PDB file of C-alpha atoms in Angstrom:
ATOM      1  CA  MET N  11     -12.088 -45.097 -70.289  1.00 50.00           C
ATOM      2  CA  SER N  12     -11.561 -48.709 -71.283  1.00 56.00           C
ATOM      3  CA  ALA N  13     -12.065 -51.612 -68.915  1.00 53.00           C
ATOM      4  CA  SER N  14      -8.309 -52.183 -68.842  1.00 70.00           C
ATOM      5  CA  ALA N  15      -7.565 -48.557 -67.846  1.00 83.00           C
ATOM      6  CA  PRO N  16      -7.852 -49.156 -64.068  1.00 87.00           C
ATOM      7  CA  VAL N  17      -5.540 -52.154 -64.386  1.00 91.00           C
ATOM      8  CA  GLU N  18      -3.040 -50.090 -66.366  1.00 90.00           C
ATOM      9  CA  MET N  19      -3.162 -47.251 -63.818  1.00 93.00           C
ATOM     10  CA  SER N  20      -2.629 -49.738 -61.003  1.00 94.00           C
ATOM     11  CA  ARG N  21       0.382 -51.180 -62.818  1.00 95.00           C
ATOM     12  CA  LEU N  22       1.824 -47.716 -63.441  1.00 97.00           C
ATOM     13  CA  ARG N  23       1.267 -46.745 -59.806  1.00 96.00           C
ATOM     14  CA  TRP N  24       3.245 -49.837 -58.785  1.00 96.00           C
ATOM     15  CA  LEU N  25       6.060 -48.902 -61.203  1.00 96.00           C
ATOM     16  CA  CYS N  26       6.163 -45.395 -59.696  1.00 96.00           C
ATOM     17  CA  ARG N  27       7.217 -46.957 -56.397  1.00 94.00           C
ATOM     18  CA  ARG N  28      10.952 -46.599 -56.712  1.00 92.00           C
ATOM     19  CA  GLY N  29      13.946 -47.323 -54.528  1.00 89.00           C
ATOM     20  CA  MET N  30      14.418 -43.583 -53.989  1.00 92.00           C
ATOM     21  CA  LYS N  31      11.740 -41.525 -52.253  1.00 94.00           C
ATOM     22  CA  GLU N  32      12.504 -38.517 -54.465  1.00 93.00           C
ATOM     23  CA  LEU N  33      11.660 -40.550 -57.571  1.00 95.00           C
ATOM     24  CA  ASP N  34       8.489 -41.878 -55.927  1.00 95.00           C
ATOM     25  CA  VAL N  35       7.314 -38.322 -55.361  1.00 95.00           C
ATOM     26  CA  VAL N  36       8.066 -37.029 -58.864  1.00 96.00           C
ATOM     27  CA  MET N  37       6.765 -40.018 -60.775  1.00 97.00           C
ATOM     28  CA  SER N  38       3.637 -40.477 -58.637  1.00 96.00           C
ATOM     29  CA  ALA N  39       2.821 -36.767 -58.856  1.00 96.00           C
ATOM     30  CA  TYR N  40       2.985 -36.887 -62.647  1.00 97.00           C
ATOM     31  CA  LEU N  41       0.821 -40.004 -62.742  1.00 97.00           C
ATOM     32  CA  ASP N  42      -1.774 -38.459 -60.428  1.00 96.00           C
ATOM     33  CA  ASN N  43      -1.847 -34.960 -61.902  1.00 96.00           C
ATOM     34  CA  HIS N  44      -0.921 -35.153 -65.584  1.00 95.00           C
ATOM     35  CA  TYR N  45      -0.894 -38.674 -67.021  1.00 96.00           C
ATOM     36  CA  ALA N  46      -4.622 -38.915 -67.819  1.00 94.00           C
ATOM     37  CA  SER N  47      -4.577 -35.656 -69.802  1.00 96.00           C
ATOM     38  CA  ALA N  48      -1.182 -36.257 -71.432  1.00 96.00           C
ATOM     39  CA  THR N  49      -0.795 -36.990 -75.121  1.00 95.00           C
ATOM     40  CA  VAL N  50      -0.241 -40.566 -76.262  1.00 96.00           C
ATOM     41  CA  GLU N  51       3.420 -39.701 -76.892  1.00 95.00           C
ATOM     42  CA  GLN N  52       3.852 -38.244 -73.393  1.00 96.00           C
ATOM     43  CA  GLN N  53       2.232 -41.294 -71.835  1.00 96.00           C
ATOM     44  CA  SER N  54       4.577 -43.526 -73.819  1.00 96.00           C
ATOM     45  CA  LEU N  55       7.621 -41.507 -72.724  1.00 96.00           C
ATOM     46  CA  PHE N  56       6.485 -41.737 -69.101  1.00 97.00           C
ATOM     47  CA  ARG N  57       6.108 -45.511 -69.350  1.00 96.00           C
ATOM     48  CA  ASP N  58       9.577 -45.721 -70.942  1.00 96.00           C
ATOM     49  CA  LEU N  59      11.087 -43.712 -68.087  1.00 96.00           C
ATOM     50  CA  LEU N  60       9.500 -46.073 -65.576  1.00 96.00           C
ATOM     51  CA  GLN N  61      11.569 -48.873 -67.123  1.00 95.00           C
ATOM     52  CA  MET N  62      14.853 -47.069 -66.433  1.00 95.00           C
ATOM     53  CA  PRO N  63      17.096 -47.963 -63.501  1.00 96.00           C
ATOM     54  CA  ASP N  64      16.691 -45.564 -60.572  1.00 96.00           C
ATOM     55  CA  PRO N  65      20.202 -44.041 -60.763  1.00 96.00           C
ATOM     56  CA  ASP N  66      19.798 -43.223 -64.469  1.00 96.00           C
ATOM     57  CA  LEU N  67      16.366 -41.702 -63.999  1.00 96.00           C
ATOM     58  CA  TYR N  68      17.528 -39.760 -60.949  1.00 96.00           C
ATOM     59  CA  ASN N  69      20.487 -38.310 -62.867  1.00 97.00           C
ATOM     60  CA  LEU N  70      18.233 -37.227 -65.717  1.00 96.00           C
ATOM     61  CA  LEU N  71      15.789 -35.534 -63.348  1.00 95.00           C
ATOM     62  CA  LEU N  72      18.585 -33.722 -61.529  1.00 94.00           C
ATOM     63  CA  GLY N  73      20.172 -32.600 -64.779  1.00 93.00           C
ATOM     64  CA  ARG N  74      23.369 -34.529 -64.126  1.00 96.00           C
ATOM     65  CA  ASP N  75      22.803 -36.402 -67.399  1.00 95.00           C
ATOM     66  CA  THR N  76      21.086 -35.335 -70.587  1.00 94.00           C
ATOM     67  CA  ALA N  77      18.829 -37.563 -72.645  1.00 95.00           C
ATOM     68  CA  ASP N  78      20.048 -38.277 -76.160  1.00 94.00           C
ATOM     69  CA  ASP N  79      16.502 -38.169 -77.510  1.00 94.00           C
ATOM     70  CA  PRO N  80      15.202 -34.576 -77.638  1.00 96.00           C
ATOM     71  CA  ARG N  81      11.640 -35.795 -76.946  1.00 95.00           C
ATOM     72  CA  VAL N  82      12.824 -37.405 -73.710  1.00 95.00           C
ATOM     73  CA  ALA N  83      14.815 -34.282 -72.808  1.00 95.00           C
ATOM     74  CA  ARG N  84      11.688 -32.108 -73.233  1.00 95.00           C
ATOM     75  CA  PHE N  85       9.624 -34.541 -71.199  1.00 95.00           C
ATOM     76  CA  ILE N  86      12.197 -34.567 -68.384  1.00 96.00           C
ATOM     77  CA  LYS N  87      11.996 -30.757 -68.292  1.00 93.00           C
ATOM     78  CA  ARG N  88       8.238 -31.069 -67.866  1.00 90.00           C
ATOM     79  CA  LEU N  89       8.662 -33.539 -65.007  1.00 91.00           C
ATOM     80  CA  ARG N  90      10.996 -31.126 -63.209  1.00 87.00           C
ATOM     81  CA  LYS N  91       8.311 -28.405 -63.114  1.00 81.00           C
TER      82      LYS N  91
END
């Protein structure tokens, strides 16, 4: 673990705090339970999702919208589990 890893995790934890409690729960659970063991690509996709506006992310997680990128679509399916 690099010296910057705790800083990065702290930043990601802050980004997981969303305007919607449901998103807080899903994103924080992934960070706590899967992020450290995720592939570099999965970590990158997670960080990208954290940059999305809450309504867009919420709609993807609920299946109301579908991601154009198949990698994102697969990752969203993983988050739903």
